[in-house]
CSV table of N, CA and C in Angstrom, one decimal:
chain,number,residue,atom,x,y,z
A,26,UNK,N,0.9,-1.5,-0.3
A,26,UNK,CA,-0.4,0.1,0.1
A,26,UNK,C,0.7,1.3,0.0
A,27,UNK,N,0.8,2.3,-0.5
A,27,UNK,CA,1.1,3.2,-1.0
A,27,UNK,C,0.4,4.4,-0.6
A,28,UNK,N,0.3,5.3,0.6
A,28,UNK,CA,-0.3,6.4,0.8
A,28,UNK,C,-1.8,5.9,0.7
A,29,UNK,N,-2.3,4.7,1.2
A,29,UNK,CA,-3.8,4.3,1.2
A,29,UNK,C,-3.9,3.1,0.1
A,30,UNK,N,-3.5,3.7,-1.4
A,30,UNK,CA,-3.6,3.1,-2.1
A,30,UNK,C,-3.3,1.7,-2.5
A,31,UNK,N,-4.2,0.8,-2.9
A,31,UNK,CA,-3.2,-0.5,-3.2
A,31,UNK,C,-2.3,-1.0,-4.5
A,32,UNK,N,-1.4,-1.0,-4.3
A,32,UNK,CA,-0.3,-1.8,-5.4
A,32,UNK,C,-0.9,-2.8,-5.7
A,33,UNK,N,-1.2,-2.9,-7.1
A,33,UNK,CA,-1.8,-3.7,-8.4
A,33,UNK,C,-0.6,-4.7,-8.7
A,34,UNK,N,0.0,-5.4,-9.1
A,34,UNK,CA,0.8,-6.1,-10.4
A,34,UNK,C,0.2,-6.1,-12.2
A,35,UNK,N,0.8,-5.5,-13.5
A,35,UNK,CA,0.4,-5.6,-14.4
A,35,UNK,C,-1.0,-6.9,-14.9
A,36,UNK,N,-0.6,-7.9,-14.8
A,36,UNK,CA,-1.3,-9.2,-14.3
A,36,UNK,C,-3.2,-8.5,-14.4
A,37,UNK,N,-2.9,-8.1,-12.7
A,37,UNK,CA,-4.7,-7.7,-12.5
A,37,UNK,C,-4.8,-6.8,-12.9
A,38,UNK,N,-4.0,-5.8,-13.4
A,38,UNK,CA,-5.1,-4.7,-14.4
A,38,UNK,C,-5.4,-5.1,-15.3
A,39,UNK,N,-4.7,-6.1,-16.2
A,39,UNK,CA,-5.4,-6.5,-17.5
A,39,UNK,C,-6.2,-7.9,-17.2
A,40,UNK,N,-6.5,-7.5,-16.3
A,40,UNK,CA,-7.8,-8.8,-16.5
A,40,UNK,C,-9.1,-7.9,-16.3
A,41,UNK,N,-8.9,-6.8,-16.0
A,41,UNK,CA,-10.5,-5.6,-16.4
A,41,UNK,C,-10.0,-4.9,-17.3
A,42,UNK,N,-10.6,-6.0,-18.1
A,42,UNK,CA,-11.0,-5.4,-19.9
A,42,UNK,C,-12.2,-5.6,-20.5
A,43,UNK,N,-13.7,-4.9,-19.3
A,43,UNK,CA,-14.6,-5.1,-20.6
A,43,UNK,C,-15.4,-3.8,-20.0
A,44,UNK,N,-16.8,-3.8,-20.3
A,44,UNK,CA,-17.0,-2.7,-21.0
A,44,UNK,C,-17.7,-2.0,-18.9
A,45,UNK,N,-17.9,-3.6,-18.4
A,45,UNK,CA,-18.6,-3.3,-17.1
A,45,UNK,C,-17.4,-3.3,-16.1
A,46,UNK,N,-15.9,-3.8,-16.3
A,46,UNK,CA,-15.2,-3.6,-15.4
A,46,UNK,C,-13.5,-3.0,-15.8
A,47,UNK,N,-13.1,-1.9,-16.8
A,47,UNK,CA,-12.4,-1.6,-16.8
A,47,UNK,C,-11.5,-0.8,-16.2
A,48,UNK,N,-10.3,-1.3,-16.2
A,48,UNK,CA,-8.8,-0.1,-15.7
A,48,UNK,C,-8.1,0.0,-16.3
A,49,UNK,N,-7.5,1.2,-16.0
A,49,UNK,CA,-6.1,1.8,-16.8
A,49,UNK,C,-4.8,2.1,-16.3
A,50,UNK,N,-4.0,1.3,-17.3
A,50,UNK,CA,-2.6,2.4,-16.1
A,50,UNK,C,-2.5,3.4,-17.1
A,51,UNK,N,-2.7,4.6,-16.6
A,51,UNK,CA,-1.8,5.9,-17.0
A,51,UNK,C,-0.6,7.0,-15.8
A,52,UNK,N,0.3,7.0,-15.9
A,52,UNK,CA,1.8,7.5,-15.7
A,52,UNK,C,1.5,6.5,-14.1
A,53,UNK,N,1.7,4.9,-14.7
A,53,UNK,CA,2.0,4.3,-12.8
A,53,UNK,C,0.9,4.1,-12.3
A,54,UNK,N,-0.5,4.9,-12.3
A,54,UNK,CA,-1.9,4.9,-11.4
A,54,UNK,C,-2.7,4.1,-12.1
A,55,UNK,N,-3.4,3.4,-11.3
A,55,UNK,CA,-4.7,2.5,-11.5
A,55,UNK,C,-5.8,3.2,-11.6
A,56,UNK,N,-6.3,3.3,-13.0
A,56,UNK,CA,-8.1,4.1,-12.6
A,56,UNK,C,-9.0,2.7,-13.1
A,57,UNK,N,-9.7,3.1,-12.2
A,57,UNK,CA,-11.1,2.1,-13.0
A,57,UNK,C,-12.5,3.0,-12.9
A,58,UNK,N,-12.2,2.7,-14.4
A,58,UNK,CA,-12.8,3.7,-15.4
A,58,UNK,C,-14.1,3.1,-15.9
A,59,UNK,N,-14.7,2.2,-15.0
A,59,UNK,CA,-15.8,2.0,-15.7
A,59,UNK,C,-17.3,2.4,-15.4
A,60,UNK,N,-17.2,3.2,-14.1
A,60,UNK,CA,-18.3,4.2,-14.0
A,60,UNK,C,-18.6,5.3,-15.2
A,61,UNK,N,-17.1,5.7,-15.5
A,61,UNK,CA,-17.4,6.5,-16.6
A,61,UNK,C,-17.0,6.5,-18.1
A,62,UNK,N,-17.4,5.0,-18.6
A,62,UNK,CA,-17.5,4.7,-20.1
A,62,UNK,C,-18.4,5.2,-20.5
A,63,UNK,N,-19.7,5.2,-19.8
A,63,UNK,CA,-21.0,6.0,-20.4
A,63,UNK,C,-20.5,7.7,-21.7
A,64,UNK,N,-20.2,7.9,-20.2
A,64,UNK,CA,-19.7,9.6,-20.4
A,64,UNK,C,-18.5,10.0,-20.7
A,65,UNK,N,-17.4,8.9,-21.5
A,65,UNK,CA,-16.0,9.7,-21.8
A,65,UNK,C,-16.9,9.7,-23.4
A,66,UNK,N,-16.4,11.3,-23.6
A,66,UNK,CA,-16.5,12.1,-25.1
A,66,UNK,C,-16.1,11.4,-26.0
A,67,UNK,N,-15.3,10.3,-26.2
A,67,UNK,CA,-14.6,9.5,-27.3
A,67,UNK,C,-15.1,8.3,-27.7
A,68,UNK,N,-16.7,7.8,-26.4
A,68,UNK,CA,-17.2,6.7,-26.2
A,68,UNK,C,-16.1,5.9,-25.5
A,69,UNK,N,-16.8,4.4,-25.2
A,69,UNK,CA,-16.0,3.5,-24.4
A,69,UNK,C,-15.1,2.6,-25.0
A,70,UNK,N,-15.1,2.7,-26.8
A,70,UNK,CA,-14.1,2.0,-27.8
A,70,UNK,C,-12.5,2.2,-27.0
A,71,UNK,N,-12.3,4.1,-27.0
A,71,UNK,CA,-11.7,4.1,-27.0
A,71,UNK,C,-10.9,3.9,-25.3
A,72,UNK,N,-11.9,3.7,-24.7
A,72,UNK,CA,-11.1,3.5,-23.1
A,72,UNK,C,-10.7,2.0,-23.2
A,73,UNK,N,-11.5,1.0,-23.8
A,73,UNK,CA,-11.4,-0.5,-24.3
A,73,UNK,C,-10.2,-0.7,-25.0
A,74,UNK,N,-9.6,0.1,-26.4
A,74,UNK,CA,-8.4,-0.1,-26.4
A,74,UNK,C,-7.4,0.3,-25.7
A,75,UNK,N,-7.6,0.8,-24.9
A,75,UNK,CA,-6.0,0.9,-23.8
A,75,UNK,C,-5.8,0.2,-22.6
A,76,UNK,N,-7.1,-1.1,-22.8
A,76,UNK,CA,-6.2,-1.7,-21.6
A,76,UNK,C,-5.4,-2.9,-22.0
A,77,UNK,N,-4.7,-3.0,-20.7
A,77,UNK,CA,-3.5,-4.9,-21.0
A,77,UNK,C,-2.3,-3.5,-21.2
A,78,UNK,N,-2.4,-2.7,-21.7
A,78,UNK,CA,-1.0,-1.9,-21.7
A,78,UNK,C,-1.0,-0.8,-20.8
A,79,UNK,N,0.2,0.2,-20.7
A,79,UNK,CA,0.2,1.3,-20.5
A,79,UNK,C,-0.4,2.3,-20.9
A,80,UNK,N,-1.0,2.8,-20.5
A,80,UNK,CA,-1.9,4.1,-21.7
A,80,UNK,C,-1.7,5.5,-21.5
A,81,UNK,N,-0.5,5.5,-20.7
A,81,UNK,CA,0.1,6.7,-20.6
A,81,UNK,C,0.3,7.3,-21.7
A,82,UNK,N,0.5,6.7,-23.0
A,82,UNK,CA,0.8,7.9,-24.3
A,82,UNK,C,-0.1,7.9,-24.9
A,83,UNK,N,-1.1,6.9,-25.0
A,83,UNK,CA,-2.7,7.3,-25.6
A,83,UNK,C,-3.0,8.1,-24.8
A,84,UNK,N,-3.4,8.3,-23.5
A,84,UNK,CA,-3.8,9.3,-23.1
A,84,UNK,C,-3.2,10.8,-22.7
A,85,UNK,N,-2.0,10.7,-23.3
A,85,UNK,CA,-1.3,12.1,-23.5
A,85,UNK,C,-1.3,12.7,-25.0
A,86,UNK,N,-1.3,11.8,-25.7
A,86,UNK,CA,-1.4,12.1,-27.2
A,86,UNK,C,-2.8,12.5,-27.5
A,87,UNK,N,-3.7,12.5,-26.9
A,87,UNK,CA,-4.7,13.4,-27.7
A,87,UNK,C,-5.0,14.4,-26.7
A,88,UNK,N,-4.0,15.2,-25.6
A,88,UNK,CA,-4.4,16.2,-25.5
A,88,UNK,C,-5.8,16.9,-24.6
A,89,UNK,N,-5.7,15.6,-23.4
A,89,UNK,CA,-6.9,16.2,-23.0
A,89,UNK,C,-7.2,17.4,-22.2
A,90,UNK,N,-8.4,18.0,-21.7
A,90,UNK,CA,-8.6,19.4,-21.2
A,90,UNK,C,-8.1,19.5,-20.1
A,91,UNK,N,-8.2,20.2,-19.1
A,91,UNK,CA,-7.9,20.3,-17.7
A,91,UNK,C,-9.0,19.5,-17.0
A,92,UNK,N,-10.6,20.2,-17.3
A,92,UNK,CA,-11.6,19.6,-16.2
A,92,UNK,C,-11.0,17.5,-16.9
A,93,UNK,N,-10.7,17.7,-17.5
A,93,UNK,CA,-10.8,16.0,-17.6
A,93,UNK,C,-9.4,15.6,-16.7
A,94,UNK,N,-8.6,16.3,-16.8
A,94,UNK,CA,-7.9,15.5,-16.0
A,94,UNK,C,-8.0,15.6,-14.7
A,95,UNK,N,-9.4,17.0,-14.3
A,95,UNK,CA,-9.4,17.5,-13.0
A,95,UNK,C,-10.0,15.9,-12.2
A,96,UNK,N,-10.8,15.0,-13.2
A,96,UNK,CA,-11.8,14.0,-12.5
A,96,UNK,C,-10.8,12.5,-12.6
A,97,UNK,N,-9.7,12.5,-12.7
A,97,UNK,CA,-8.9,11.3,-12.9
A,97,UNK,C,-9.0,11.1,-11.4
A,98,UNK,N,-8.6,12.3,-10.0
A,98,UNK,CA,-7.6,11.3,-9.1
A,98,UNK,C,-9.7,10.5,-8.6
A,99,UNK,N,-11.0,11.0,-9.1
A,99,UNK,CA,-12.1,10.3,-8.4
A,99,UNK,C,-11.7,8.4,-8.6
A,100,UNK,N,-11.6,8.8,-9.9
A,100,UNK,CA,-11.1,7.1,-10.5
A,100,UNK,C,-9.6,6.6,-10.1
A,101,UNK,N,-9.3,7.2,-9.1
A,101,UNK,CA,-7.9,6.2,-9.2
A,101,UNK,C,-7.7,5.3,-8.3
A,102,UNK,N,-7.2,4.2,-8.3
A,102,UNK,CA,-7.4,3.1,-7.5
A,102,UNK,C,-6.0,2.5,-6.5
A,103,UNK,N,-5.2,3.1,-7.5
A,103,UNK,CA,-4.3,2.7,-7.0
A,103,UNK,C,-3.0,2.5,-7.2
A,104,UNK,N,-1.5,1.9,-7.7
A,104,UNK,CA,-0.6,2.6,-7.8
A,104,UNK,C,0.0,1.0,-9.4
A,105,UNK,N,0.1,0.5,-10.1
A,105,UNK,CA,0.9,-0.3,-10.5
A,105,UNK,C,1.8,-0.9,-10.3
A,106,UNK,N,2.5,-2.0,-9.7
A,106,UNK,CA,3.5,-2.2,-9.5
A,106,UNK,C,5.1,-2.2,-10.5
A,107,UNK,N,5.9,-1.3,-11.2
A,107,UNK,CA,6.4,-0.9,-11.9
A,107,UNK,C,7.6,-2.7,-12.6
A,108,UNK,N,7.5,-3.0,-11.5
A,108,UNK,CA,8.4,-4.2,-12.1
A,108,UNK,C,7.5,-5.5,-12.9
A,109,UNK,N,6.4,-5.3,-12.8
A,109,UNK,CA,5.1,-5.9,-13.2
A,109,UNK,C,5.0,-5.4,-14.3
A,110,UNK,N,5.7,-4.4,-15.6
A,110,UNK,CA,4.8,-4.2,-16.6
A,110,UNK,C,5.9,-4.5,-17.3
A,111,UNK,N,5.0,-5.0,-18.5
A,111,UNK,CA,6.3,-6.3,-19.6
A,111,UNK,C,7.2,-4.5,-20.3
A,112,UNK,N,8.6,-4.4,-21.0
A,112,UNK,CA,9.2,-4.0,-21.0
A,112,UNK,C,8.5,-3.6,-22.8
A,113,UNK,N,8.6,-2.5,-23.1
A,113,UNK,CA,8.5,-2.4,-24.5
A,113,UNK,C,8.8,-3.4,-25.8
A,114,UNK,N,8.2,-3.6,-26.7
A,114,UNK,CA,8.5,-4.5,-27.3
A,114,UNK,C,9.2,-3.6,-28.5
A,115,UNK,N,10.4,-4.7,-29.0
A,115,UNK,CA,11.5,-4.6,-29.7
A,115,UNK,C,11.2,-5.0,-30.6
A,116,UNK,N,11.3,-4.0,-31.7
A,116,UNK,CA,11.1,-4.2,-33.3
A,116,UNK,C,13.0,-4.7,-34.0
A,117,UNK,N,12.1,-5.4,-34.8
A,117,UNK,CA,14.0,-5.6,-35.5
A,117,UNK,C,13.4,-5.5,-37.0
A,118,UNK,N,14.5,-5.3,-37.6
A,118,UNK,CA,14.5,-5.2,-39.4
A,118,UNK,C,14.3,-6.5,-39.7
A,119,UNK,N,13.7,-7.0,-40.4
A,119,UNK,CA,14.3,-7.7,-41.3
A,119,UNK,C,14.6,-7.7,-42.6
A,120,UNK,N,16.1,-8.0,-42.5
A,120,UNK,CA,16.3,-7.3,-44.0
A,120,UNK,C,16.3,-8.6,-45.6
A,121,UNK,N,16.3,-8.0,-47.0
A,121,UNK,CA,15.6,-8.7,-48.0
A,121,UNK,C,16.5,-9.7,-48.0
A,122,UNK,N,16.3,-11.0,-48.6
A,122,UNK,CA,17.6,-11.5,-49.1
A,122,UNK,C,18.2,-11.2,-50.8
A,123,UNK,N,19.7,-11.1,-50.5
A,123,UNK,CA,20.3,-10.4,-51.3
A,123,UNK,C,20.7,-11.0,-52.6
A,124,UNK,N,19.9,-12.2,-52.9
A,124,UNK,CA,19.4,-12.6,-53.8
A,124,UNK,C,18.6,-11.7,-54.9
A,125,UNK,N,17.7,-11.3,-53.8
A,125,UNK,CA,16.2,-10.6,-54.6
A,125,UNK,C,16.6,-9.0,-54.8
A,126,UNK,N,18.2,-8.4,-55.1
A,126,UNK,CA,17.9,-7.0,-54.8
A,126,UNK,C,18.5,-7.4,-56.0
A,127,UNK,N,19.0,-7.6,-56.7
A,127,UNK,CA,19.2,-7.6,-58.1
A,127,UNK,C,18.3,-7.5,-58.9
A,128,UNK,N,16.8,-8.3,-58.8
A,128,UNK,CA,15.9,-8.6,-59.7
A,128,UNK,C,15.0,-6.9,-59.1
A,129,UNK,N,15.0,-6.6,-58.3
A,129,UNK,CA,14.6,-5.6,-57.5
A,129,UNK,C,14.8,-4.2,-58.0
A,130,UNK,N,16.1,-4.4,-58.6
A,130,UNK,CA,17.2,-3.2,-59.5
A,130,UNK,C,16.9,-3.0,-61.0
A,131,UNK,N,16.8,-4.5,-61.9
A,131,UNK,CA,16.9,-4.0,-62.6
A,131,UNK,C,15.2,-4.1,-63.2
A,132,UNK,N,14.5,-3.9,-62.7
A,132,UNK,CA,12.9,-3.7,-62.5
A,132,UNK,C,13.1,-2.6,-61.9
A,133,UNK,N,13.3,-1.9,-61.9
A,133,UNK,CA,13.4,-0.1,-61.3
A,133,UNK,C,14.2,0.2,-62.3
A,134,UNK,N,15.0,-0.3,-63.1
A,134,UNK,CA,15.7,-0.1,-64.1
A,134,UNK,C,15.2,0.1,-65.0
A,135,UNK,N,14.5,-0.5,-65.3
A,135,UNK,CA,13.3,-1.0,-66.8
A,135,UNK,C,12.0,0.2,-66.8
A,136,UNK,N,11.8,0.7,-65.4
A,136,UNK,CA,10.1,1.2,-65.0
A,136,UNK,C,11.0,2.8,-65.7
A,137,UNK,N,12.2,3.0,-65.4
A,137,UNK,CA,12.9,4.3,-65.1
A,137,UNK,C,12.9,4.4,-66.7
A,138,UNK,N,13.3,3.1,-67.7
A,138,UNK,CA,13.5,3.6,-68.9
A,138,UNK,C,11.5,3.7,-69.7
A,139,UNK,N,11.6,3.1,-69.4
A,139,UNK,CA,9.8,3.3,-69.7
A,139,UNK,C,8.9,4.5,-69.2
A,140,UNK,N,9.3,5.2,-68.1
A,140,UNK,CA,8.9,6.2,-67.5
A,140,UNK,C,9.2,7.4,-69.0
A,141,UNK,N,10.7,6.9,-69.3
A,141,UNK,CA,11.2,8.2,-70.2
A,141,UNK,C,11.0,7.7,-71.9
A,142,UNK,N,10.5,7.0,-72.0
A,142,UNK,CA,10.6,6.5,-73.5
A,142,UNK,C,9.0,6.8,-73.6
A,143,UNK,N,8.1,6.8,-72.8
A,143,UNK,CA,6.9,6.7,-73.3
A,143,UNK,C,6.8,8.1,-74.2
A,144,UNK,N,7.1,9.4,-72.8
A,144,UNK,CA,6.5,10.7,-73.6
A,144,UNK,C,7.3,10.6,-74.9
A,145,UNK,N,8.2,10.6,-74.9
A,145,UNK,CA,9.1,10.6,-76.3
A,145,UNK,C,7.9,9.7,-77.3
A,146,UNK,N,8.2,8.8,-77.5
A,146,UNK,CA,7.3,8.0,-78.1
A,146,UNK,C,6.0,9.0,-78.8
A,147,UNK,N,5.2,9.4,-77.3
A,147,UNK,CA,3.9,10.1,-77.6
A,147,UNK,C,4.2,11.3,-78.1
A,148,UNK,N,5.6,12.2,-78.0
A,148,UNK,CA,5.8,13.5,-79.0
A,148,UNK,C,6.0,12.9,-79.8
A,149,UNK,N,6.8,11.8,-80.6
A,149,UNK,CA,7.0,11.8,-81.9
A,149,UNK,C,5.6,11.2,-82.9
A,150,UNK,N,4.7,10.7,-82.2
A,150,UNK,CA,3.5,10.1,-82.6
A,150,UNK,C,2.9,11.6,-82.8
A,151,UNK,N,2.5,12.3,-82.0
A,151,UNK,CA,2.1,14.1,-82.5
A,151,UNK,C,2.7,14.2,-83.3
A,152,UNK,N,4.2,14.7,-83.6
A,152,UNK,CA,4.7,15.5,-84.2
A,152,UNK,C,4.8,14.4,-86.0
A,153,UNK,N,4.5,13.3,-85.8
A,153,UNK,CA,4.3,12.7,-87.0
A,153,UNK,C,3.0,12.9,-87.6
A,154,UNK,N,2.0,12.9,-86.7
A,154,UNK,CA,0.6,13.4,-86.6
A,154,UNK,C,0.3,14.4,-87.6
A,155,UNK,N,1.3,15.6,-86.8
A,155,UNK,CA,0.9,16.8,-87.4
A,155,UNK,C,1.8,16.9,-88.6
A,156,UNK,N,2.8,16.3,-88.9
A,156,UNK,CA,3.3,16.9,-90.4
A,156,UNK,C,2.4,15.5,-91.4
A,157,UNK,N,1.7,14.6,-91.3
A,157,UNK,CA,0.9,13.9,-92.0
A,157,UNK,C,0.0,14.9,-92.8
A,158,UNK,N,-1.0,15.5,-91.4
A,158,UNK,CA,-2.0,16.3,-91.7
A,158,UNK,C,-1.9,17.1,-92.2
A,159,UNK,N,-0.3,18.1,-92.1
A,159,UNK,CA,-0.3,18.9,-93.1
A,159,UNK,C,-0.1,18.8,-94.7
A,160,UNK,N,0.8,17.7,-94.7
A,160,UNK,CA,1.1,17.0,-96.1
A,160,UNK,C,-0.5,16.4,-97.0
A,161,UNK,N,-1.2,15.9,-96.3
A,161,UNK,CA,-2.7,15.7,-96.6
A,161,UNK,C,-3.4,17.2,-97.4
A,162,UNK,N,-3.2,18.5,-96.4
A,162,UNK,CA,-4.4,19.4,-96.6
A,162,UNK,C,-3.5,20.2,-97.5
A,163,UNK,N,-2.1,20.2,-97.6
A,163,UNK,CA,-1.6,21.1,-98.9
A,163,UNK,C,-1.6,20.5,-100.2
């Protein structure tokens, strides 16, 4: 217990993930927003999408009003045990197969050549058509 508030594990908070029982983690604190689901201006779907993870970034990205931030203490039920919060997933870049690169490069060369050749051919045809029309009328 920290300051009269309970300390919850991340796994415990993650279990509360439906419309009638919805808990969120924001800035290390646990909020039971179940009573606020119908009143939330963004709808309950927004809150449900933030369950099972640390919703701090989501909360901050939205740019909540001062009034919204003033409502938060009434929904705070405790803190999350930081040691139970999983680390952010590490993303790795998968490199392409080296044998596929020459193919991609040759396709790119053909595409560039066609992009240059098509307008030149069209201009040539337009000039030939214009010259043909002049000789036909003369």
